[in-house]
Amino acid sequence: MKNNIIDFNGEFDVIPTGKKYAPRIKSVGPKEEKYTNSLKKSIIKSGLCDGMTISFHHHFRNGDYILNDVLNIIASLGIKNLTLAPSSLAAVHEPLIRHIENGVVTEILTSGLRGVLASKISSGLLKKPVIIRSHGGRARAIEAGDIKIDVAFLGTPSADAYGNANSVKGNSTCGSLGYARVDAEYAEHVIIITDCLIDYPNYPASISQKNVDQVVKVNAIGDPDKISTGATRFTKNPKELLMAKNVALIIQKTKYFKDGFSFQTGSGGASLAVTRFLREAMIEKSIKASFVLGGITKPMVEMYEEGLIKTLFDVQSFDKIAAESIQKNEEHFEIDASLYANPHNKGNIVNKLDVVILSALEIDTNFNVNVITGSNGEIMGASGGHSDTAACAKLTVVVAPLFRGRIPTVVKNVHNVITPGSSIDILVTERGIAINPLREDLIELFKDSSFNITSIQTLEKIARDYCGERKPVKFTDQTVGIIEYRDGTVIDLIKAVEKNV
Amino acid sequence: MKINKEAIAGTLESSDIQITISKNHLIKNTIYLESPVKHLYEVAIKKVIMNTLEKHQITNANVKAIDQGALDCTIIARTQSAIYRATEKKEINWEAID
Amino acid sequence: MQKLFESDVKGRQALEIFLESFDLSLDQDIEKTYVKKSSDGKIIATGSIAKNVLKSIAVDKHYQGSSLINEMVSYLMEECYQMGETHLFIYTKPESYKAFEFLGFKKITETNRVVLMENKINGFQDFLKNIKDKELTSPSAGIVLNANPFTKGHYYLVKRASEENPWVHVFVVWENQSTFSNVERYNLVSKGLKDLKNVSIHKGLNYIISAATFPSYFISGKDEVIKEQTKLDLKLFGDKIAPSLGINKRYVGKEPFNNTTAKYNETMKKVLPDYGIEVIEIERKKIEDQIISASTVRRLIYEGDLEKLKCLVPKSTFEYLKSPASQGVINKIKKDYNEKKLV
Amino acid sequence: MGKLRRTMMYVPGNNPAMLTDAGIYGADSLMFDLEDSVALNQKDSARLLVYQMIKNNNYAQEVVVRINSLESDLGATDIEAMVRAGVDVIRLPKTETAEDVKKVENIIESVEKKIGIEIGHTKIMAAIEGPLGVINAYDIATASKRLIGIAIGAEDFVTSMKTKRSKSGVELLAARSQLVLAARAANIAALDTVFSNIDDSDGFKEEVKLIKSLGFDGKSVINPRQINLVHEIYKPTDAEIEDAKQIVYTIKEAEAKGSGVISLNGQMIDKPIVERAKRVLELSGLSEEVM
């Protein structure tokens, strides 16, 4: 069981030992069939019983039906105290509250939580603390056997009756199935759930028949509009555009911005807008990117099609354009979560990342970043790839407004640490830019530049001047969440928020 | 200053605060506050509103404040506007608003 | 933000189509409507005011996350306050009532299709508190009168209830959309019932057959709208008002003419029993086999037939109609009749 | 000449978020508007909001407030509030005669006396938005020592001239020239009107180039995106900067040696050349360094 002691000791301190975990060997002969049209039958056939671990992926975002449908059936079968290990959870999974109250689910391992489920867990709904892992951290934990998945329920836009599944066909194409592929390789029992059955063979196969035990046809795997969301639109917010422009200007001044460089950006507001300004600079200085990694969006596909990016490594497609581009564009590759960011394999792709642009809910004066708990101390976000990319990228830029409404982003100390300060190089806000003192080279580079460079302590003070003194959030000593760093150590604990009665 | 009618000032847009002032049947100022940052600034926000009321010699106001993350200077300005509208006073008491 | 003018026919049509996608419409009682347009002239948000009720508020799907709803509601509230309306109500659908809670509105009651909210923190609780301050004996009967004006028919209805129950609560409809003003009607009811010792008279204010709870009572609405609003008004009465006052019976006179009131009574007989309230419908009092009705009284006032009038209304109402104080309302009745507005 | 006013950014006076963030976009000066961007029933609220914003946020840039005209019963109170708040410049809309400026000056002065701050501290800017104003431009421009600049307000101007805005801007040519003439004669700044279509950056750049060549000091902008476009066009070329540096170094050396007539590679350096050199350095932000 996870112990509650914080033993994180630096981004690359842990050297892994032991062997890779592997599921039992199992053979499926030529006469056996994998197909059934009843989800219930497939669950019974999987041999799922009390105390087991089940997993799902979050490529269907807030449009997912699979997790809720499967858990309703499991509850009806009377199966109890399961460990739920999805790659992440969305607000649509609120019905989980009922299953937790009824003891169907007694432990959750995830990248993040949202909505009412998150707030309830923050006040102690789950007896065992929820374990928060980054995308790379989850892949590591599965391959190391820290997570032993008994049954993986993997929804896919299309599949053939023998288990070859992908997101090329079907009416709700979600693009890359990067997170699902890890589960398919390491779960004892893999069930593919689709609403679009294709004649054999359904190639190319993101998930291969050789790992699949059962295939189920349901009438809907999710809400197509929410799964393949419309093209990501650039922000029009002048503050976000200002910050994005500054981030792009800063990147251009560093030695990392050279032909063949690689980068990754977040999908939200300012961080996404950076791609637009980087594009202008790349054209102007005829610089091409060797690869762009992570969540792929329409703007990145366009830059690829303009010849500005050689390769797109896609662990998750953020919009319909990116989803369709995987099969259309030759060098747009779907990658699995382990290849993306697992620190304990023979070389993940974040190791080769030059520049990453990330956001932050909170960042403190030691540059520690919190993307998991809100200003009221309640869980409301997800670790995602934040700590993975920040640890490995040669230049990590966090871009965030100094305060949102009256909630300061730069604070004395963050409620929780997802990414240690040592991974963060530069913070860009609309009222000043702070460089991590550990990066003397960058401090030297920007010494007499026209950028508004200031100390992060000054930024914290400015934020406090605007917003006023905050009443500290009171926590109980009950641990409701354990934040496991990508190397398996514990970097922080999430305490329950004291409910003022 | 005497409260003649119920008045409203400010908007419900983000970073603003909507202040409603009506006559309080008790001879004291009471404040009902709703705010997304109540857990951080409830005391601070109420203090600013109360201070602004007292500076205008208001003693029987029933204040309803619906905050959307407004900073102090916005809270002060909107409370002042609500006061002048509720008391139907045209001229500004310059010392009081300072 | 732009005001939608009566004469802007094209604009109104565009708005009707926009509202249809939210299955909302521009009810007849709406006095002011506002729209917000995108840079290319497309309607992206709208909101309307009917006296002190904010209605038909809708924001385009693509702009849902933005603060357009905040901007619209604060704009409407500002408009109402400047017209002197400070106790505001919102009619909304159950799935969007959460958004209004963040804007300082409190839910009063709801049916499965509509939620009624108000901007006063404990507006409804104060309404109940004021009624309870008066002495409270229960069980009691409840009667809602518009009494436009108070006739012998009304008197017999209340008298019957006072004979059959320890106490009777009479609520006077407070909306000022009838010929006789709410104050006039309240005074005539009070004077008319002075001799009945176990009756207390209250103002219905915003919570009983008001522009907020039952707008179609004042304007002709589609049957299905009347039905939904009736359910809301009766839910507020049956679920909240009656229990807190110990009311277990509701008396009402048979309604021969007005379709809306007839529909209301019909629904009442079906709905109120679910809240443990018995509905007692009394035959209308007749004088020389002619039903006493307020509309007949108003016609007689128009015709100036004092003799006939005398036997339809109690002494107190008759005295008032002869007194100079009633000159205003009499002129109004004559004007309405000449313009064929009054039925 | 001193102060750079290439961009003066409009900020609606009743919007707390925009007022709080006004200073971050790098406009040379900020103009908080109490006039057309504030609805009639919000004038009282906007005035108090702008008052508190100026009092509590120390903006790095020059803060200008556009008040309501004195004809409305709002103008006088606007002035008193803004002077008390410590505003740098009061901008008067729809200025037609020198008298309009003087009336504003008297009110400002009476408030400055009342609150005991240095007489003359609060500057004035006059917006000329009609034909009479254009004709009286020079009288207006010299109506008060406090006047730091005059601006043209095209929207009302074209309406009263019974014409409308066009891509070429020919309808404003006469007014713009008259205005910049008056401003230069009075040695104060000349600022151009707003370009309202924020998505048409090409049209905007054309207009900026036109007014720069007419001699305007800068332009009013209504969206942060327009700021850099103006600053780019107003930025001198590297060659111009080099020449300007040469001229200033030559003067410094000559003054050190005390020689009267100064010349550089056979060309006499007289006052206008020095002025132009100073302006170029100012525009490229190098004036402290080089001077």
GROMACS .gro file of N, CA and C in nm, chain D residues 6 9 23 26 35 46 54 59 73 82 117 141 155-156 164 172 185 198 225 231 262 276 281 286:
model
   72
  948ARG      N    1   0.263   5.810  -2.875
  948ARG     CA    2   0.232   5.742  -3.002
  948ARG      C    3   0.096   5.673  -2.993
  951MET      N    4  -0.459   5.468  -2.530
  951MET     CA    5  -0.557   5.357  -2.534
  951MET      C    6  -0.685   5.390  -2.459
  965GLY      N    7  -0.283   4.909  -1.776
  965GLY     CA    8  -0.142   4.949  -1.785
  965GLY      C    9  -0.048   4.843  -1.842
  968GLY      N   10   0.133   4.836  -2.270
  968GLY     CA   11   0.243   4.913  -2.328
  968GLY      C   12   0.201   5.033  -2.411
  977GLU      N   13  -1.727   5.931  -2.110
  977GLU     CA   14  -1.828   5.990  -2.201
  977GLU      C   15  -1.901   5.880  -2.278
  988ALA      N   16  -1.961   5.501  -1.296
  988ALA     CA   17  -1.832   5.498  -1.367
  988ALA      C   18  -1.736   5.603  -1.310
  996ILE      N   19  -0.785   5.526  -1.013
  996ILE     CA   20  -0.667   5.615  -1.022
  996ILE      C   21  -0.604   5.628  -0.884
 1001TYR      N   22  -0.059   5.371  -1.193
 1001TYR     CA   23  -0.031   5.336  -1.333
 1001TYR      C   24   0.103   5.399  -1.373
 1015ASP      N   25  -2.486   6.807  -1.708
 1015ASP     CA   26  -2.460   6.844  -1.567
 1015ASP      C   27  -2.356   6.750  -1.506
 1024MET      N   28  -1.192   6.390  -1.090
 1024MET     CA   29  -1.066   6.344  -1.151
 1024MET      C   30  -0.946   6.424  -1.099
 1059ILE      N   31  -0.331   7.162  -0.420
 1059ILE     CA   32  -0.217   7.105  -0.497
 1059ILE      C   33  -0.168   7.214  -0.593
 1083ALA      N   34  -0.588   7.562  -2.944
 1083ALA     CA   35  -0.456   7.506  -2.907
 1083ALA      C   36  -0.377   7.600  -2.818
 1097GLU      N   37  -1.556   6.036  -3.570
 1097GLU     CA   38  -1.695   5.987  -3.584
 1097GLU      C   39  -1.792   6.104  -3.594
 1098ASP      N   40  -1.789   6.193  -3.491
 1098ASP     CA   41  -1.885   6.306  -3.493
 1098ASP      C   42  -1.852   6.402  -3.606
 1106LYS      N   43  -1.883   6.037  -4.472
 1106LYS     CA   44  -1.855   5.926  -4.380
 1106LYS      C   45  -1.713   5.876  -4.401
 1114LEU      N   46  -1.109   6.330  -4.414
 1114LEU     CA   47  -1.054   6.390  -4.291
 1114LEU      C   48  -0.928   6.472  -4.318
 1127ALA      N   49   0.198   7.484  -3.441
 1127ALA     CA   50   0.213   7.630  -3.418
 1127ALA      C   51   0.211   7.657  -3.267
 1140ILE      N   52  -1.124   4.658  -3.553
 1140ILE     CA   53  -0.998   4.603  -3.500
 1140ILE      C   54  -0.948   4.484  -3.582
 1167ARG      N   55  -0.428   4.514  -2.942
 1167ARG     CA   56  -0.361   4.462  -3.063
 1167ARG      C   57  -0.310   4.576  -3.153
 1173HIS      N   58   0.343   5.146  -3.283
 1173HIS     CA   59   0.483   5.163  -3.239
 1173HIS      C   60   0.580   5.117  -3.348
 1204ILE      N   61   2.836   7.478  -3.534
 1204ILE     CA   62   2.867   7.334  -3.531
 1204ILE      C   63   2.835   7.277  -3.670
 1218ARG      N   64   1.511   6.732  -3.468
 1218ARG     CA   65   1.471   6.606  -3.533
 1218ARG      C   66   1.553   6.489  -3.475
 1223LEU      N   67   1.571   5.987  -3.142
 1223LEU     CA   68   1.623   5.909  -3.028
 1223LEU      C   69   1.511   5.880  -2.928
 1228LEU      N   70   1.606   5.571  -2.695
 1228LEU     CA   71   1.749   5.574  -2.658
 1228LEU      C   72   1.789   5.710  -2.601
   0.00000   0.00000   0.00000
